[in-house]
Amino acid sequence: MLTTRALTLIGKRAISTSVCLRGGHGVAKVEDYTLPSYFDRREIPLPDIAYVQSLTPEQKSLKEKEKGSWVALSNDEKVALYRISFKESFAEMNQGSAEWKTVVGGIMFFIGFTGLLVLWQRHYVYGPVPHTFDQEWKEKELQRMLDMRMNPVEGLSSKWDYENKQWKK
Amino acid sequence: MSLPKPVMRGLLAKRLRFHLPIAFSLAIVAAVAFKFGVTEPRKKAYADFYKNYDSVKEFNAMREAGIFESVRPSVK
């Protein structure tokens, strides 16, 4: 608790792990990733900590001035205070990039490469198709489908002219 | 630096006021288009098919083609 008391207004790096002494082994090392970190996110406007943790003397004096009336601050000072607390403004963090072109190009490239792999596989891995795919067999299949009047209203047989034995024009 | 205060309230209402009429009209257009593009032609196709449909004639034609197992083609 003593360490948390020692926090100043500016450098608020909250030390969440409490000092715990176990069997004289001392305090567990505080890992960086366990502490609150700074982030710029549109959905979460206020990050856990300020961007600048260790302030220069000018920034310290500016923070003291901030304790007074804000009307006394100039525009540059207001921007400087903003930049102490935040890394990027909303406009800066929301701006798009040209990354999508790389992504789309990568997608098309890898789909094309996959096509080559599929072609190779069709040629070298798969055996021949069944005999039911022969041209003659398929013709007999189609004739049988027409004979049994398959889909006569809107489908296959509706396109066949039974009088003239040909496809309808 | 004195920017105007941005709009803080009523954002969802504003979005809905804009998008809901569009959504509803698009949905209605889709339904009407499907009705007159798909269902009405389909109903007409079935009606036309069965208007002059002679089932016995069709059966005999199928029988001669030899697709049935219960009735063989007629002996001619």
Tab-separated table of C-alpha atoms in Angstrom:
chain	number	residue	atom	x	y	z
A	1	MET	CA	0.000	0.000	0.000
A	2	LEU	CA	2.909	2.301	0.658
A	3	THR	CA	3.911	2.101	-2.970
A	4	THR	CA	0.433	2.990	-4.191
A	5	ARG	CA	0.397	5.975	-1.869
A	6	ALA	CA	3.552	7.212	-3.528
A	7	LEU	CA	1.701	7.771	-6.847
A	8	THR	CA	1.731	11.318	-8.125
A	9	LEU	CA	-1.113	12.990	-10.000
A	10	ILE	CA	0.719	12.772	-13.298
A	11	GLY	CA	2.436	9.453	-13.473
A	12	LYS	CA	-0.504	7.284	-12.500
A	13	ARG	CA	0.794	3.817	-13.216
A	14	ALA	CA	-1.552	1.922	-10.905
A	15	ILE	CA	0.274	-0.879	-9.178
A	16	SER	CA	-2.404	-3.480	-8.837
A	17	THR	CA	-0.308	-6.210	-7.267
A	18	SER	CA	-0.122	-5.643	-3.552
A	19	VAL	CA	3.074	-6.226	-1.651
A	20	CYS	CA	2.855	-9.736	-0.348
A	21	LEU	CA	5.596	-11.353	1.578
A	22	ARG	CA	5.516	-15.082	1.624
A	23	GLY	CA	8.014	-17.045	3.641
A	24	GLY	CA	10.579	-14.340	3.271
A	25	HIS	CA	10.793	-14.692	-0.558
A	26	GLY	CA	9.920	-11.079	-1.270
A	27	VAL	CA	7.674	-9.391	-3.776
A	28	ALA	CA	6.782	-11.058	-7.074
A	29	LYS	CA	8.235	-9.211	-10.030
A	30	VAL	CA	5.626	-7.000	-11.631
A	31	GLU	CA	5.486	-7.886	-15.328
A	32	ASP	CA	4.913	-5.115	-17.813
A	33	TYR	CA	1.953	-6.766	-19.468
A	34	THR	CA	0.082	-7.083	-16.183
A	35	LEU	CA	-0.024	-3.339	-15.664
A	36	PRO	CA	-2.591	-1.089	-17.299
A	37	SER	CA	-1.443	-0.054	-20.742
A	38	TYR	CA	-2.210	2.792	-23.065
A	39	PHE	CA	-4.311	2.240	-26.199
A	40	ASP	CA	-6.065	4.326	-28.843
A	41	ARG	CA	-9.526	2.860	-29.500
A	42	ARG	CA	-12.552	4.515	-30.980
A	43	GLU	CA	-14.924	2.339	-28.957
A	44	ILE	CA	-13.142	2.998	-25.620
A	45	PRO	CA	-12.444	6.715	-25.600
A	46	LEU	CA	-10.536	6.986	-22.313
A	47	PRO	CA	-7.551	4.640	-21.888
A	48	ASP	CA	-6.521	3.306	-18.487
A	49	ILE	CA	-3.464	5.507	-18.207
A	50	ALA	CA	-2.164	8.728	-19.710
A	51	TYR	CA	0.148	8.507	-22.673
A	52	VAL	CA	3.109	10.362	-21.232
A	53	GLN	CA	4.123	8.881	-17.903
A	54	SER	CA	7.304	10.752	-17.115
A	55	LEU	CA	6.895	14.472	-17.605
A	56	THR	CA	9.521	17.014	-18.483
A	57	PRO	CA	9.804	20.055	-16.212
A	58	GLU	CA	7.831	22.167	-18.729
A	59	GLN	CA	5.073	19.588	-18.759
A	60	LYS	CA	5.088	19.460	-14.961
A	61	SER	CA	4.665	23.216	-14.737
A	62	LEU	CA	1.895	22.999	-17.351
A	63	LYS	CA	0.101	20.436	-15.231
A	64	GLU	CA	0.359	22.794	-12.273
A	65	LYS	CA	-1.144	25.568	-14.428
A	66	GLU	CA	-3.949	23.173	-15.365
A	67	LYS	CA	-5.032	23.150	-11.734
A	68	GLY	CA	-6.059	26.781	-12.099
A	69	SER	CA	-8.649	28.318	-14.359
A	70	TRP	CA	-8.688	26.722	-17.795
A	71	VAL	CA	-9.628	29.992	-19.436
A	72	ALA	CA	-6.090	31.165	-18.690
A	73	LEU	CA	-4.635	28.391	-20.856
A	74	SER	CA	-3.686	29.256	-24.403
A	75	ASN	CA	-4.721	27.021	-27.299
A	76	ASP	CA	-1.196	25.628	-27.644
A	77	GLU	CA	-1.144	24.770	-23.951
A	78	LYS	CA	-4.471	22.992	-24.276
A	79	VAL	CA	-3.120	20.967	-27.197
A	80	ALA	CA	0.048	20.209	-25.205
A	81	LEU	CA	-2.075	18.962	-22.300
A	82	TYR	CA	-4.063	16.811	-24.713
A	83	ARG	CA	-0.905	15.314	-26.153
A	84	ILE	CA	0.302	14.468	-22.645
A	85	SER	CA	-2.819	12.415	-22.002
A	86	PHE	CA	-3.369	10.992	-25.466
A	87	LYS	CA	-1.179	9.718	-28.258
A	88	GLU	CA	-3.438	10.143	-31.307
A	89	SER	CA	-6.545	12.219	-31.766
A	90	PHE	CA	-9.745	10.568	-32.943
A	91	ALA	CA	-9.197	11.905	-36.423
A	92	GLU	CA	-5.699	10.459	-36.504
A	93	MET	CA	-6.623	7.054	-35.125
A	94	ASN	CA	-9.680	6.662	-37.355
A	95	GLN	CA	-7.984	7.482	-40.632
A	96	GLY	CA	-7.920	4.628	-43.085
A	97	SER	CA	-4.876	3.206	-44.752
A	98	ALA	CA	-4.088	1.548	-48.065
A	99	GLU	CA	-3.745	-1.837	-46.377
A	100	TRP	CA	-6.893	-3.191	-48.025
A	101	LYS	CA	-5.169	-3.233	-51.407
A	102	THR	CA	-2.496	-5.556	-50.051
A	103	VAL	CA	-5.164	-7.724	-48.451
A	104	VAL	CA	-7.248	-8.041	-51.621
A	105	GLY	CA	-4.154	-8.689	-53.696
A	106	GLY	CA	-3.026	-11.375	-51.273
A	107	ILE	CA	-6.459	-12.980	-51.341
A	108	MET	CA	-6.514	-13.168	-55.128
A	109	PHE	CA	-2.944	-14.443	-55.271
A	110	PHE	CA	-3.572	-17.268	-52.831
A	111	ILE	CA	-6.862	-18.221	-54.457
A	112	GLY	CA	-5.006	-18.440	-57.748
A	113	PHE	CA	-2.281	-20.543	-56.173
A	114	THR	CA	-4.915	-22.828	-54.683
A	115	GLY	CA	-6.370	-23.208	-58.166
A	116	LEU	CA	-3.011	-24.481	-59.393
A	117	LEU	CA	-2.880	-26.968	-56.552
A	118	VAL	CA	-6.382	-28.198	-57.376
A	119	LEU	CA	-5.445	-28.647	-61.029
A	120	TRP	CA	-2.371	-30.651	-60.088
A	121	GLN	CA	-4.466	-32.763	-57.749
A	122	ARG	CA	-7.064	-33.448	-60.431
A	123	HIS	CA	-4.344	-34.619	-62.791
A	124	TYR	CA	-2.026	-36.578	-60.519
A	125	VAL	CA	-4.057	-37.734	-57.557
A	126	TYR	CA	-7.586	-38.563	-58.687
A	127	GLY	CA	-8.394	-41.619	-60.787
A	128	PRO	CA	-10.734	-41.676	-63.763
A	129	VAL	CA	-14.394	-40.638	-63.408
A	130	PRO	CA	-17.085	-43.355	-63.342
A	131	HIS	CA	-18.354	-44.817	-66.628
A	132	THR	CA	-21.682	-43.117	-66.048
A	133	PHE	CA	-20.067	-39.886	-67.239
A	134	ASP	CA	-19.472	-41.189	-70.768
A	135	GLN	CA	-21.121	-39.161	-73.486
A	136	GLU	CA	-23.269	-42.081	-74.635
A	137	TRP	CA	-24.434	-42.830	-71.115
A	138	LYS	CA	-25.324	-39.191	-70.514
A	139	GLU	CA	-27.345	-39.097	-73.715
A	140	LYS	CA	-29.306	-42.149	-72.614
A	141	GLU	CA	-29.825	-40.524	-69.213
A	142	LEU	CA	-31.221	-37.368	-70.781
A	143	GLN	CA	-33.506	-39.331	-73.073
A	144	ARG	CA	-34.863	-41.268	-70.094
A	145	MET	CA	-35.452	-38.052	-68.159
A	146	LEU	CA	-37.419	-36.634	-71.075
A	147	ASP	CA	-39.343	-39.898	-71.476
A	148	MET	CA	-40.538	-39.850	-67.888
A	149	ARG	CA	-41.515	-36.176	-68.263
A	150	MET	CA	-39.216	-34.910	-65.538
A	151	ASN	CA	-40.145	-31.348	-64.413
A	152	PRO	CA	-42.702	-30.823	-67.174
A	153	VAL	CA	-44.087	-27.486	-65.947
A	154	GLU	CA	-41.057	-25.233	-65.511
A	155	GLY	CA	-38.001	-27.479	-65.719
A	156	LEU	CA	-36.292	-29.861	-68.103
A	157	SER	CA	-39.182	-31.448	-69.981
A	158	SER	CA	-40.913	-28.112	-70.382
A	159	LYS	CA	-38.039	-27.048	-72.631
A	160	TRP	CA	-38.362	-30.062	-74.951
A	161	ASP	CA	-40.657	-30.077	-77.955
A	162	TYR	CA	-42.144	-33.588	-77.955
A	163	GLU	CA	-43.812	-33.266	-81.372
A	164	ASN	CA	-40.736	-32.238	-83.268
A	165	LYS	CA	-38.282	-34.091	-81.020
A	166	GLN	CA	-36.026	-31.120	-80.431
A	167	TRP	CA	-35.436	-28.389	-77.891
A	168	LYS	CA	-37.997	-25.628	-77.937
A	169	LYS	CA	-36.826	-22.426	-79.538
B	1	MET	CA	-10.034	26.553	-31.511
B	2	SER	CA	-13.567	27.395	-30.374
B	3	LEU	CA	-15.267	24.490	-32.098
B	4	PRO	CA	-19.027	24.167	-31.853
B	5	LYS	CA	-20.174	21.593	-29.348
B	6	PRO	CA	-20.839	18.335	-31.210
B	7	VAL	CA	-24.256	16.672	-31.194
B	8	MET	CA	-24.391	14.487	-28.095
B	9	ARG	CA	-27.944	13.132	-28.063
B	10	GLY	CA	-30.526	11.600	-30.303
B	11	LEU	CA	-27.952	9.917	-32.545
B	12	LEU	CA	-29.779	6.601	-32.742
B	13	ALA	CA	-33.091	8.340	-33.352
B	14	LYS	CA	-31.549	10.339	-36.171
B	15	ARG	CA	-30.088	7.197	-37.725
B	16	LEU	CA	-33.375	5.346	-37.454
B	17	ARG	CA	-35.345	8.255	-38.900
B	18	PHE	CA	-33.091	8.010	-41.934
B	19	HIS	CA	-32.617	4.278	-42.320
B	20	LEU	CA	-35.952	2.763	-41.262
B	21	PRO	CA	-38.028	4.142	-44.159
B	22	ILE	CA	-35.310	2.967	-46.549
B	23	ALA	CA	-35.214	-0.469	-44.955
B	24	PHE	CA	-38.973	-0.900	-45.023
B	25	SER	CA	-39.359	0.323	-48.575
B	26	LEU	CA	-36.532	-1.935	-49.793
B	27	ALA	CA	-38.127	-4.903	-48.044
B	28	ILE	CA	-41.502	-4.137	-49.604
B	29	VAL	CA	-39.915	-3.705	-53.027
B	30	ALA	CA	-38.156	-7.047	-52.645
B	31	ALA	CA	-41.410	-8.774	-51.677
B	32	VAL	CA	-43.359	-7.206	-54.550
B	33	ALA	CA	-40.603	-7.986	-57.034
B	34	PHE	CA	-40.536	-11.618	-55.906
B	35	LYS	CA	-44.317	-11.888	-56.146
B	36	PHE	CA	-44.517	-10.500	-59.666
B	37	GLY	CA	-41.226	-11.909	-60.883
B	38	VAL	CA	-41.453	-15.417	-59.509
B	39	THR	CA	-44.722	-16.524	-57.957
B	40	GLU	CA	-47.150	-15.074	-60.505
B	41	PRO	CA	-45.256	-16.487	-63.540
B	42	ARG	CA	-45.017	-19.803	-61.734
B	43	LYS	CA	-48.738	-19.911	-61.029
B	44	LYS	CA	-49.419	-19.022	-64.649
B	45	ALA	CA	-47.034	-21.727	-65.885
B	46	TYR	CA	-48.840	-24.363	-63.840
B	47	ALA	CA	-52.258	-23.108	-64.939
B	48	ASP	CA	-51.214	-23.161	-68.587
B	49	PHE	CA	-49.717	-26.613	-68.246
B	50	TYR	CA	-52.844	-28.152	-66.802
B	51	LYS	CA	-55.358	-26.232	-68.967
B	52	ASN	CA	-55.119	-28.691	-71.856
B	53	TYR	CA	-53.428	-31.583	-70.087
B	54	ASP	CA	-54.447	-35.043	-71.205
B	55	SER	CA	-53.066	-37.385	-68.585
B	56	VAL	CA	-54.004	-40.550	-70.476
B	57	LYS	CA	-52.198	-39.378	-73.574
B	58	GLU	CA	-49.125	-38.541	-71.531
B	59	PHE	CA	-49.283	-41.903	-69.790
B	60	ASN	CA	-49.413	-43.759	-73.079
B	61	ALA	CA	-46.516	-41.768	-74.423
B	62	MET	CA	-44.485	-42.632	-71.336
B	63	ARG	CA	-45.545	-46.261	-71.607
B	64	GLU	CA	-44.354	-46.511	-75.191
B	65	ALA	CA	-41.040	-44.983	-74.195
B	66	GLY	CA	-40.636	-47.978	-71.895
B	67	ILE	CA	-39.910	-46.294	-68.600
B	68	PHE	CA	-42.535	-48.165	-66.591
B	69	GLU	CA	-41.966	-51.545	-64.994
B	70	SER	CA	-45.639	-52.348	-64.327
B	71	VAL	CA	-46.856	-51.771	-67.882
B	72	ARG	CA	-44.768	-52.788	-70.881
B	73	PRO	CA	-44.987	-50.953	-74.213
B	74	SER	CA	-48.088	-52.046	-76.156
B	75	VAL	CA	-47.629	-54.945	-78.553
B	76	LYS	CA	-47.845	-53.422	-82.034
